Amino acid sequence: MMTDTNHHQKTFRFCIEAEGAIGTLEGALAIVRRLGLELRSLRTTGGLAGLEVSMRLASAEEDALVLCRQRLHNVIGILPIRESPALVAVDNASQARRLA
């Protein structure tokens, strides 16, 4: 398991077309696994257009997160990906408060 120090985090949000949504999601998770990324959270919501996905990923190397987004972009059935960086400093501060 990875530690929280020096991690880069990003949240990817995208939709998966309704036809074959589960298989496409499995493919996306396989990309995450093969790149050795830490899956911090995964949320899915069914919608009229398909499956809405939000996944928060972490890695010691930012390049791995960039590569993940590029590979996800090439998966058939994944619609445009929106990205937002996760604030590591906020996560670490909230963890410190919980431990105190």
mmCIF file of N, CA, C and O in Angstrom:
data_model
loop_
_atom_site.group_PDB
_atom_site.id
_atom_site.type_symbol
_atom_site.label_atom_id
_atom_site.label_comp_id
_atom_site.label_asym_id
_atom_site.label_seq_id
_atom_site.Cartn_x
_atom_site.Cartn_y
_atom_site.Cartn_z
ATOM 1 N N MET A 1 0.838 -1.186 0.000
ATOM 2 C CA MET A 1 0.000 0.000 0.000
ATOM 3 C C MET A 1 0.878 1.243 0.000
ATOM 4 O O MET A 1 1.896 1.304 0.663
ATOM 5 N N MET A 2 0.474 2.261 -0.741
ATOM 6 C CA MET A 2 1.240 3.494 -0.837
ATOM 7 C C MET A 2 1.001 4.363 0.389
ATOM 8 O O MET A 2 -0.050 4.317 0.992
ATOM 9 N N THR A 3 2.013 5.163 0.722
ATOM 10 C CA THR A 3 1.841 6.111 1.810
ATOM 11 C C THR A 3 1.320 7.427 1.253
ATOM 12 O O THR A 3 1.317 7.651 0.050
ATOM 13 N N ASP A 4 0.888 8.333 2.145
ATOM 14 C CA ASP A 4 0.301 9.587 1.698
ATOM 15 C C ASP A 4 1.315 10.665 1.352
ATOM 16 O O ASP A 4 0.948 11.714 0.875
ATOM 17 N N THR A 5 2.588 10.450 1.605
ATOM 18 C CA THR A 5 3.575 11.495 1.347
ATOM 19 C C THR A 5 3.911 11.577 -0.133
ATOM 20 O O THR A 5 4.018 10.568 -0.814
ATOM 21 N N ASN A 6 4.065 12.802 -0.604
ATOM 22 C CA ASN A 6 4.492 13.080 -1.984
ATOM 23 C C ASN A 6 3.606 12.435 -3.045
ATOM 24 O O ASN A 6 4.092 12.026 -4.081
ATOM 25 N N HIS A 7 2.332 12.363 -2.793
ATOM 26 C CA HIS A 7 1.425 11.791 -3.780
ATOM 27 C C HIS A 7 0.819 12.868 -4.649
ATOM 28 O O HIS A 7 0.503 13.950 -4.199
ATOM 29 N N HIS A 8 0.640 12.503 -5.881
ATOM 30 C CA HIS A 8 -0.123 13.335 -6.805
ATOM 31 C C HIS A 8 -1.488 12.684 -6.899
ATOM 32 O O HIS A 8 -1.597 11.463 -6.952
ATOM 33 N N GLN A 9 -2.521 13.500 -6.905
ATOM 34 C CA GLN A 9 -3.878 12.975 -6.989
ATOM 35 C C GLN A 9 -4.658 13.725 -8.055
ATOM 36 O O GLN A 9 -4.437 14.920 -8.261
ATOM 37 N N LYS A 10 -5.547 13.002 -8.699
ATOM 38 C CA LYS A 10 -6.453 13.615 -9.664
ATOM 39 C C LYS A 10 -7.778 12.881 -9.604
ATOM 40 O O LYS A 10 -7.827 11.704 -9.280
ATOM 41 N N THR A 11 -8.816 13.616 -9.905
ATOM 42 C CA THR A 11 -10.134 13.017 -10.024
ATOM 43 C C THR A 11 -10.550 13.118 -11.482
ATOM 44 O O THR A 11 -10.529 14.201 -12.061
ATOM 45 N N PHE A 12 -10.881 11.976 -12.056
ATOM 46 C CA PHE A 12 -11.366 11.927 -13.431
ATOM 47 C C PHE A 12 -12.872 11.696 -13.383
ATOM 48 O O PHE A 12 -13.354 10.807 -12.682
ATOM 49 N N ARG A 13 -13.584 12.505 -14.160
ATOM 50 C CA ARG A 13 -15.036 12.349 -14.279
ATOM 51 C C ARG A 13 -15.362 12.151 -15.753
ATOM 52 O O ARG A 13 -14.913 12.928 -16.589
ATOM 53 N N PHE A 14 -16.173 11.136 -16.029
ATOM 54 C CA PHE A 14 -16.537 10.864 -17.414
ATOM 55 C C PHE A 14 -17.806 10.022 -17.445
ATOM 56 O O PHE A 14 -18.218 9.462 -16.428
ATOM 57 N N CYS A 15 -18.394 9.946 -18.601
ATOM 58 C CA CYS A 15 -19.560 9.092 -18.827
ATOM 59 C C CYS A 15 -19.141 7.927 -19.706
ATOM 60 O O CYS A 15 -18.254 8.043 -20.549
ATOM 61 N N ILE A 16 -19.804 6.812 -19.467
ATOM 62 C CA ILE A 16 -19.600 5.623 -20.289
ATOM 63 C C ILE A 16 -20.918 5.346 -21.002
ATOM 64 O O ILE A 16 -21.985 5.365 -20.373
ATOM 65 N N GLU A 17 -20.843 5.124 -22.298
ATOM 66 C CA GLU A 17 -22.042 4.845 -23.071
ATOM 67 C C GLU A 17 -22.779 3.657 -22.471
ATOM 68 O O GLU A 17 -22.161 2.722 -21.947
ATOM 69 N N ALA A 18 -24.108 3.702 -22.543
ATOM 70 C CA ALA A 18 -24.953 2.695 -21.887
ATOM 71 C C ALA A 18 -24.669 1.274 -22.366
ATOM 72 O O ALA A 18 -24.631 0.340 -21.566
ATOM 73 N N GLU A 19 -24.468 1.115 -23.662
ATOM 74 C CA GLU A 19 -24.230 -0.219 -24.199
ATOM 75 C C GLU A 19 -22.842 -0.707 -23.785
ATOM 76 O O GLU A 19 -21.826 -0.091 -24.109
ATOM 77 N N GLY A 20 -22.784 -1.767 -23.025
ATOM 78 C CA GLY A 20 -21.501 -2.328 -22.598
ATOM 79 C C GLY A 20 -20.828 -1.545 -21.483
ATOM 80 O O GLY A 20 -19.613 -1.584 -21.353
ATOM 81 N N ALA A 21 -21.616 -0.852 -20.672
ATOM 82 C CA ALA A 21 -21.044 0.028 -19.646
ATOM 83 C C ALA A 21 -20.194 -0.729 -18.634
ATOM 84 O O ALA A 21 -19.109 -0.276 -18.271
ATOM 85 N N ILE A 22 -20.647 -1.890 -18.185
ATOM 86 C CA ILE A 22 -19.900 -2.634 -17.165
ATOM 87 C C ILE A 22 -18.567 -3.118 -17.726
ATOM 88 O O ILE A 22 -17.532 -3.004 -17.076
ATOM 89 N N GLY A 23 -18.572 -3.629 -18.935
ATOM 90 C CA GLY A 23 -17.325 -4.074 -19.563
ATOM 91 C C GLY A 23 -16.351 -2.929 -19.766
ATOM 92 O O GLY A 23 -15.147 -3.075 -19.563
ATOM 93 N N THR A 24 -16.872 -1.776 -20.153
ATOM 94 C CA THR A 24 -16.023 -0.598 -20.346
ATOM 95 C C THR A 24 -15.443 -0.133 -19.018
ATOM 96 O O THR A 24 -14.262 0.212 -18.939
ATOM 97 N N LEU A 25 -16.248 -0.157 -17.954
ATOM 98 C CA LEU A 25 -15.748 0.218 -16.631
ATOM 99 C C LEU A 25 -14.668 -0.756 -16.165
ATOM 100 O O LEU A 25 -13.651 -0.353 -15.607
ATOM 101 N N GLU A 26 -14.872 -2.043 -16.406
ATOM 102 C CA GLU A 26 -13.850 -3.032 -16.069
ATOM 103 C C GLU A 26 -12.550 -2.751 -16.812
ATOM 104 O O GLU A 26 -11.451 -2.881 -16.251
ATOM 105 N N GLY A 27 -12.647 -2.352 -18.078
ATOM 106 C CA GLY A 27 -11.458 -2.000 -18.849
ATOM 107 C C GLY A 27 -10.742 -0.788 -18.281
ATOM 108 O O GLY A 27 -9.514 -0.742 -18.216
ATOM 109 N N ALA A 28 -11.521 0.205 -17.838
ATOM 110 C CA ALA A 28 -10.936 1.409 -17.239
ATOM 111 C C ALA A 28 -10.208 1.058 -15.946
ATOM 112 O O ALA A 28 -9.090 1.537 -15.692
ATOM 113 N N LEU A 29 -10.816 0.209 -15.126
ATOM 114 C CA LEU A 29 -10.174 -0.197 -13.883
ATOM 115 C C LEU A 29 -8.925 -1.038 -14.130
ATOM 116 O O LEU A 29 -7.961 -0.974 -13.359
ATOM 117 N N ALA A 30 -8.911 -1.796 -15.215
ATOM 118 C CA ALA A 30 -7.723 -2.570 -15.572
ATOM 119 C C ALA A 30 -6.565 -1.636 -15.931
ATOM 120 O O ALA A 30 -5.404 -1.906 -15.585
ATOM 121 N N ILE A 31 -6.863 -0.532 -16.590
ATOM 122 C CA ILE A 31 -5.825 0.457 -16.907
ATOM 123 C C ILE A 31 -5.231 1.013 -15.623
ATOM 124 O O ILE A 31 -4.012 1.111 -15.473
ATOM 125 N N VAL A 32 -6.091 1.355 -14.680
ATOM 126 C CA VAL A 32 -5.634 1.883 -13.388
ATOM 127 C C VAL A 32 -4.727 0.861 -12.699
ATOM 128 O O VAL A 32 -3.653 1.196 -12.205
ATOM 129 N N ARG A 33 -5.146 -0.390 -12.676
ATOM 130 C CA ARG A 33 -4.372 -1.448 -12.029
ATOM 131 C C ARG A 33 -3.015 -1.662 -12.705
ATOM 132 O O ARG A 33 -1.982 -1.745 -12.041
ATOM 133 N N ARG A 34 -3.019 -1.730 -14.039
ATOM 134 C CA ARG A 34 -1.759 -1.978 -14.765
ATOM 135 C C ARG A 34 -0.752 -0.864 -14.561
ATOM 136 O O ARG A 34 0.455 -1.103 -14.574
ATOM 137 N N LEU A 35 -1.227 0.363 -14.365
ATOM 138 C CA LEU A 35 -0.315 1.487 -14.142
ATOM 139 C C LEU A 35 0.135 1.587 -12.686
ATOM 140 O O LEU A 35 0.956 2.431 -12.347
ATOM 141 N N GLY A 36 -0.407 0.742 -11.829
ATOM 142 C CA GLY A 36 -0.014 0.743 -10.419
ATOM 143 C C GLY A 36 -0.532 1.937 -9.645
ATOM 144 O O GLY A 36 0.066 2.345 -8.651
ATOM 145 N N LEU A 37 -1.654 2.502 -10.087
ATOM 146 C CA LEU A 37 -2.218 3.664 -9.413
ATOM 147 C C LEU A 37 -3.062 3.221 -8.224
ATOM 148 O O LEU A 37 -3.608 2.125 -8.199
ATOM 149 N N GLU A 38 -3.170 4.104 -7.247
ATOM 150 C CA GLU A 38 -4.013 3.836 -6.090
ATOM 151 C C GLU A 38 -5.397 4.401 -6.361
ATOM 152 O O GLU A 38 -5.553 5.592 -6.625
ATOM 153 N N LEU A 39 -6.400 3.544 -6.291
ATOM 154 C CA LEU A 39 -7.787 3.965 -6.470
ATOM 155 C C LEU A 39 -8.302 4.421 -5.112
ATOM 156 O O LEU A 39 -8.559 3.608 -4.236
ATOM 157 N N ARG A 40 -8.422 5.739 -4.941
ATOM 158 C CA ARG A 40 -8.843 6.289 -3.650
ATOM 159 C C ARG A 40 -10.358 6.296 -3.502
ATOM 160 O O ARG A 40 -10.867 6.145 -2.406
ATOM 161 N N SER A 41 -11.072 6.503 -4.596
ATOM 162 C CA SER A 41 -12.534 6.427 -4.542
ATOM 163 C C SER A 41 -13.074 6.188 -5.939
ATOM 164 O O SER A 41 -12.446 6.552 -6.936
ATOM 165 N N LEU A 42 -14.244 5.562 -5.984
ATOM 166 C CA LEU A 42 -14.929 5.300 -7.244
ATOM 167 C C LEU A 42 -16.418 5.463 -6.987
ATOM 168 O O LEU A 42 -16.973 4.842 -6.082
ATOM 169 N N ARG A 43 -17.031 6.335 -7.760
ATOM 170 C CA ARG A 43 -18.480 6.541 -7.660
ATOM 171 C C ARG A 43 -19.076 6.377 -9.049
ATOM 172 O O ARG A 43 -18.547 6.912 -10.020
ATOM 173 N N THR A 44 -20.174 5.651 -9.100
ATOM 174 C CA THR A 44 -20.879 5.493 -10.370
ATOM 175 C C THR A 44 -22.350 5.816 -10.150
ATOM 176 O O THR A 44 -22.908 5.544 -9.090
ATOM 177 N N THR A 45 -22.942 6.410 -11.164
ATOM 178 C CA THR A 45 -24.352 6.743 -11.141
ATOM 179 C C THR A 45 -24.927 6.427 -12.510
ATOM 180 O O THR A 45 -24.372 6.852 -13.518
ATOM 181 N N GLY A 46 -26.018 5.703 -12.521
ATOM 182 C CA GLY A 46 -26.680 5.408 -13.789
ATOM 183 C C GLY A 46 -27.478 6.609 -14.255
ATOM 184 O O GLY A 46 -28.155 7.255 -13.463
ATOM 185 N N GLY A 47 -27.371 6.936 -15.510
ATOM 186 C CA GLY A 47 -28.111 8.046 -16.090
ATOM 187 C C GLY A 47 -28.732 7.634 -17.404
ATOM 188 O O GLY A 47 -28.551 6.513 -17.864
ATOM 189 N N LEU A 48 -29.458 8.551 -18.013
ATOM 190 C CA LEU A 48 -30.103 8.254 -19.294
ATOM 191 C C LEU A 48 -29.083 7.989 -20.396
ATOM 192 O O LEU A 48 -29.303 7.171 -21.271
ATOM 193 N N ALA A 49 -27.960 8.702 -20.350
ATOM 194 C CA ALA A 49 -26.948 8.567 -21.393
ATOM 195 C C ALA A 49 -25.994 7.404 -21.132
ATOM 196 O O ALA A 49 -25.185 7.071 -21.972
ATOM 197 N N GLY A 50 -26.063 6.801 -19.944
ATOM 198 C CA GLY A 50 -25.153 5.714 -19.612
ATOM 199 C C GLY A 50 -24.739 5.780 -18.159
ATOM 200 O O GLY A 50 -25.528 6.160 -17.296
ATOM 201 N N LEU A 51 -23.506 5.463 -17.908
ATOM 202 C CA LEU A 51 -22.963 5.396 -16.558
ATOM 203 C C LEU A 51 -22.046 6.585 -16.308
ATOM 204 O O LEU A 51 -21.093 6.795 -17.054
ATOM 205 N N GLU A 52 -22.355 7.379 -15.286
ATOM 206 C CA GLU A 52 -21.488 8.493 -14.917
ATOM 207 C C GLU A 52 -20.486 7.980 -13.893
ATOM 208 O O GLU A 52 -20.864 7.344 -12.910
ATOM 209 N N VAL A 53 -19.204 8.266 -14.117
ATOM 210 C CA VAL A 53 -18.128 7.732 -13.286
ATOM 211 C C VAL A 53 -17.274 8.868 -12.747
ATOM 212 O O VAL A 53 -16.936 9.805 -13.464
ATOM 213 N N SER A 54 -16.908 8.755 -11.474
ATOM 214 C CA SER A 54 -15.943 9.654 -10.858
ATOM 215 C C SER A 54 -14.941 8.777 -10.128
ATOM 216 O O SER A 54 -15.319 7.989 -9.257
ATOM 217 N N MET A 55 -13.677 8.872 -10.515
ATOM 218 C CA MET A 55 -12.649 8.087 -9.839
ATOM 219 C C MET A 55 -11.506 8.995 -9.402
ATOM 220 O O MET A 55 -11.023 9.801 -10.177
ATOM 221 N N ARG A 56 -11.151 8.863 -8.124
ATOM 222 C CA ARG A 56 -10.029 9.634 -7.583
ATOM 223 C C ARG A 56 -8.841 8.693 -7.497
ATOM 224 O O ARG A 56 -8.921 7.629 -6.886
ATOM 225 N N LEU A 57 -7.744 9.103 -8.133
ATOM 226 C CA LEU A 57 -6.551 8.279 -8.240
ATOM 227 C C LEU A 57 -5.361 8.985 -7.603
ATOM 228 O O LEU A 57 -5.298 10.210 -7.593
ATOM 229 N N ALA A 58 -4.402 8.192 -7.131
ATOM 230 C CA ALA A 58 -3.183 8.752 -6.561
ATOM 231 C C ALA A 58 -1.988 7.964 -7.066
ATOM 232 O O ALA A 58 -2.086 6.768 -7.364
ATOM 233 N N SER A 59 -0.868 8.671 -7.166
ATOM 234 C CA SER A 59 0.373 8.053 -7.614
ATOM 235 C C SER A 59 1.553 8.865 -7.097
ATOM 236 O O SER A 59 1.435 10.073 -6.894
ATOM 237 N N ALA A 60 2.666 8.201 -6.898
ATOM 238 C CA ALA A 60 3.883 8.904 -6.501
ATOM 239 C C ALA A 60 4.413 9.749 -7.661
ATOM 240 O O ALA A 60 5.102 10.733 -7.452
ATOM 241 N N GLU A 61 4.069 9.370 -8.879
ATOM 242 C CA GLU A 61 4.541 10.071 -10.077
ATOM 243 C C GLU A 61 3.364 10.676 -10.836
ATOM 244 O O GLU A 61 2.419 9.963 -11.181
ATOM 245 N N GLU A 62 3.414 11.962 -11.101
ATOM 246 C CA GLU A 62 2.336 12.624 -11.840
ATOM 247 C C GLU A 62 2.212 12.094 -13.264
ATOM 248 O O GLU A 62 1.119 12.029 -13.823
ATOM 249 N N ASP A 63 3.324 11.688 -13.866
ATOM 250 C CA ASP A 63 3.298 11.175 -15.235
ATOM 251 C C ASP A 63 2.381 9.958 -15.372
ATOM 252 O O ASP A 63 1.752 9.763 -16.411
ATOM 253 N N ALA A 64 2.292 9.139 -14.330
ATOM 254 C CA ALA A 64 1.426 7.962 -14.383
ATOM 255 C C ALA A 64 -0.039 8.376 -14.476
ATOM 256 O O ALA A 64 -0.829 7.729 -15.173
ATOM 257 N N LEU A 65 -0.403 9.464 -13.809
ATOM 258 C CA LEU A 65 -1.778 9.959 -13.883
ATOM 259 C C LEU A 65 -2.084 10.534 -15.262
ATOM 260 O O LEU A 65 -3.182 10.344 -15.791
ATOM 261 N N VAL A 66 -1.110 11.207 -15.851
ATOM 262 C CA VAL A 66 -1.278 11.752 -17.203
ATOM 263 C C VAL A 66 -1.452 10.605 -18.204
ATOM 264 O O VAL A 66 -2.334 10.631 -19.064
ATOM 265 N N LEU A 67 -0.618 9.576 -18.054
ATOM 266 C CA LEU A 67 -0.701 8.417 -18.942
ATOM 267 C C LEU A 67 -2.044 7.706 -18.782
ATOM 268 O O LEU A 67 -2.654 7.273 -19.766
ATOM 269 N N CYS A 68 -2.529 7.620 -17.550
ATOM 270 C CA CYS A 68 -3.830 6.993 -17.302
ATOM 271 C C CYS A 68 -4.929 7.733 -18.057
ATOM 272 O O CYS A 68 -5.767 7.115 -18.716
ATOM 273 N N ARG A 69 -4.919 9.054 -17.957
ATOM 274 C CA ARG A 69 -5.953 9.832 -18.664
ATOM 275 C C ARG A 69 -5.864 9.599 -20.174
ATOM 276 O O ARG A 69 -6.881 9.450 -20.850
ATOM 277 N N GLN A 70 -4.650 9.561 -20.718
ATOM 278 C CA GLN A 70 -4.489 9.331 -22.150
ATOM 279 C C GLN A 70 -5.031 7.964 -22.552
ATOM 280 O O GLN A 70 -5.700 7.828 -23.579
ATOM 281 N N ARG A 71 -4.746 6.960 -21.738
ATOM 282 C CA ARG A 71 -5.236 5.615 -22.061
ATOM 283 C C ARG A 71 -6.754 5.523 -21.922
ATOM 284 O O ARG A 71 -7.419 4.872 -22.730
ATOM 285 N N LEU A 72 -7.316 6.162 -20.896
ATOM 286 C CA LEU A 72 -8.772 6.165 -20.740
ATOM 287 C C LEU A 72 -9.435 6.857 -21.929
ATOM 288 O O LEU A 72 -10.491 6.427 -22.391
ATOM 289 N N HIS A 73 -8.800 7.920 -22.419
ATOM 290 C CA HIS A 73 -9.336 8.664 -23.564
ATOM 291 C C HIS A 73 -9.443 7.780 -24.807
ATOM 292 O O HIS A 73 -10.325 7.981 -25.642
ATOM 293 N N ASN A 74 -8.563 6.796 -24.919
ATOM 294 C CA ASN A 74 -8.555 5.920 -26.089
ATOM 295 C C ASN A 74 -9.521 4.744 -25.992
ATOM 296 O O ASN A 74 -9.656 3.972 -26.938
ATOM 297 N N VAL A 75 -10.187 4.578 -24.863
ATOM 298 C CA VAL A 75 -11.117 3.459 -24.686
ATOM 299 C C VAL A 75 -12.436 3.781 -25.390
ATOM 300 O O VAL A 75 -13.034 4.833 -25.157
ATOM 301 N N ILE A 76 -12.875 2.880 -26.228
ATOM 302 C CA ILE A 76 -14.148 3.060 -26.926
ATOM 303 C C ILE A 76 -15.278 2.984 -25.894
ATOM 304 O O ILE A 76 -15.310 2.077 -25.070
ATOM 305 N N GLY A 77 -16.161 3.956 -25.936
ATOM 306 C CA GLY A 77 -17.293 3.984 -25.024
ATOM 307 C C GLY A 77 -17.133 4.976 -23.887
ATOM 308 O O GLY A 77 -18.095 5.289 -23.203
ATOM 309 N N ILE A 78 -15.901 5.471 -23.672
ATOM 310 C CA ILE A 78 -15.698 6.506 -22.661
ATOM 311 C C ILE A 78 -15.795 7.862 -23.341
ATOM 312 O O ILE A 78 -15.075 8.145 -24.291
ATOM 313 N N LEU A 79 -16.707 8.668 -22.848
ATOM 314 C CA LEU A 79 -16.921 10.000 -23.403
ATOM 315 C C LEU A 79 -15.915 10.971 -22.796
ATOM 316 O O LEU A 79 -15.152 10.585 -21.903
ATOM 317 N N PRO A 80 -15.841 12.230 -23.242
ATOM 318 C CA PRO A 80 -14.805 13.156 -22.780
ATOM 319 C C PRO A 80 -14.598 13.150 -21.261
ATOM 320 O O PRO A 80 -15.541 13.094 -20.480
ATOM 321 N N ILE A 81 -13.328 13.210 -20.883
ATOM 322 C CA ILE A 81 -12.920 13.129 -19.479
ATOM 323 C C ILE A 81 -12.685 14.531 -18.932
ATOM 324 O O ILE A 81 -11.969 15.325 -19.535
ATOM 325 N N ARG A 82 -13.280 14.809 -17.788
ATOM 326 C CA ARG A 82 -13.020 16.051 -17.064
ATOM 327 C C ARG A 82 -12.087 15.697 -15.918
ATOM 328 O O ARG A 82 -12.177 14.624 -15.336
ATOM 329 N N GLU A 83 -11.209 16.618 -15.585
ATOM 330 C CA GLU A 83 -10.192 16.343 -14.578
ATOM 331 C C GLU A 83 -10.154 17.452 -13.549
ATOM 332 O O GLU A 83 -10.271 18.622 -13.875
ATOM 333 N N SER A 84 -9.984 17.077 -12.301
ATOM 334 C CA SER A 84 -9.764 18.072 -11.258
ATOM 335 C C SER A 84 -8.715 17.525 -10.299
ATOM 336 O O SER A 84 -8.789 16.364 -9.896
ATOM 337 N N PRO A 85 -7.724 18.331 -9.952
ATOM 338 C CA PRO A 85 -6.695 17.856 -9.020
ATOM 339 C C PRO A 85 -7.260 17.768 -7.608
ATOM 340 O O PRO A 85 -8.080 18.585 -7.210
ATOM 341 N N ALA A 86 -6.858 16.758 -6.879
ATOM 342 C CA ALA A 86 -7.247 16.646 -5.472
ATOM 343 C C ALA A 86 -6.207 17.388 -4.650
ATOM 344 O O ALA A 86 -5.026 17.397 -4.977
ATOM 345 N N LEU A 87 -6.647 18.011 -3.610
ATOM 346 C CA LEU A 87 -5.743 18.789 -2.769
ATOM 347 C C LEU A 87 -5.139 17.898 -1.693
ATOM 348 O O LEU A 87 -5.782 17.571 -0.699
ATOM 349 N N VAL A 88 -3.882 17.508 -1.899
ATOM 350 C CA VAL A 88 -3.206 16.612 -0.973
ATOM 351 C C VAL A 88 -3.047 17.278 0.385
ATOM 352 O O VAL A 88 -3.237 16.665 1.425
ATOM 353 N N ALA A 89 -2.734 18.570 0.406
ATOM 354 C CA ALA A 89 -2.528 19.271 1.667
ATOM 355 C C ALA A 89 -3.799 19.250 2.514
ATOM 356 O O ALA A 89 -3.751 19.068 3.724
ATOM 357 N N VAL A 90 -4.942 19.406 1.884
ATOM 358 C CA VAL A 90 -6.211 19.369 2.610
ATOM 359 C C VAL A 90 -6.450 17.972 3.154
ATOM 360 O O VAL A 90 -6.857 17.795 4.295
ATOM 361 N N ASP A 91 -6.178 16.934 2.354
ATOM 362 C CA ASP A 91 -6.351 15.561 2.810
ATOM 363 C C ASP A 91 -5.460 15.273 4.007
ATOM 364 O O ASP A 91 -5.887 14.668 4.975
ATOM 365 N N ASN A 92 -4.193 15.685 3.938
ATOM 366 C CA ASN A 92 -3.266 15.437 5.035
ATOM 367 C C ASN A 92 -3.682 16.188 6.288
ATOM 368 O O ASN A 92 -3.574 15.663 7.392
ATOM 369 N N ALA A 93 -4.168 17.409 6.162
ATOM 370 C CA ALA A 93 -4.601 18.192 7.316
ATOM 371 C C ALA A 93 -5.817 17.546 7.974
ATOM 372 O O ALA A 93 -5.897 17.462 9.197
ATOM 373 N N SER A 94 -6.761 17.060 7.169
ATOM 374 C CA SER A 94 -7.953 16.431 7.747
ATOM 375 C C SER A 94 -7.589 15.121 8.446
ATOM 376 O O SER A 94 -8.157 14.785 9.480
ATOM 377 N N GLN A 95 -6.617 14.381 7.910
ATOM 378 C CA GLN A 95 -6.176 13.148 8.555
ATOM 379 C C GLN A 95 -5.495 13.465 9.889
ATOM 380 O O GLN A 95 -5.692 12.755 10.861
ATOM 381 N N ALA A 96 -4.714 14.530 9.926
ATOM 382 C CA ALA A 96 -4.024 14.908 11.163
ATOM 383 C C ALA A 96 -5.046 15.268 12.237
ATOM 384 O O ALA A 96 -4.863 14.913 13.411
ATOM 385 N N ARG A 97 -6.122 15.958 11.856
ATOM 386 C CA ARG A 97 -7.165 16.314 12.825
ATOM 387 C C ARG A 97 -7.849 15.066 13.368
ATOM 388 O O ARG A 97 -8.170 14.991 14.533
ATOM 389 N N ARG A 98 -8.072 14.086 12.517
ATOM 390 C CA ARG A 98 -8.740 12.864 12.963
ATOM 391 C C ARG A 98 -7.874 12.074 13.931
ATOM 392 O O ARG A 98 -8.375 11.432 14.835
ATOM 393 N N LEU A 99 -6.557 12.111 13.718
ATOM 394 C CA LEU A 99 -5.646 11.361 14.575
ATOM 395 C C LEU A 99 -5.421 12.040 15.916
ATOM 396 O O LEU A 99 -5.014 11.419 16.878
ATOM 397 N N ALA A 100 -5.664 13.380 15.973
ATOM 398 C CA ALA A 100 -5.408 14.134 17.209
ATOM 399 C C ALA A 100 -6.461 13.890 18.260
ATOM 400 O O ALA A 100 -7.478 13.385 18.117
#
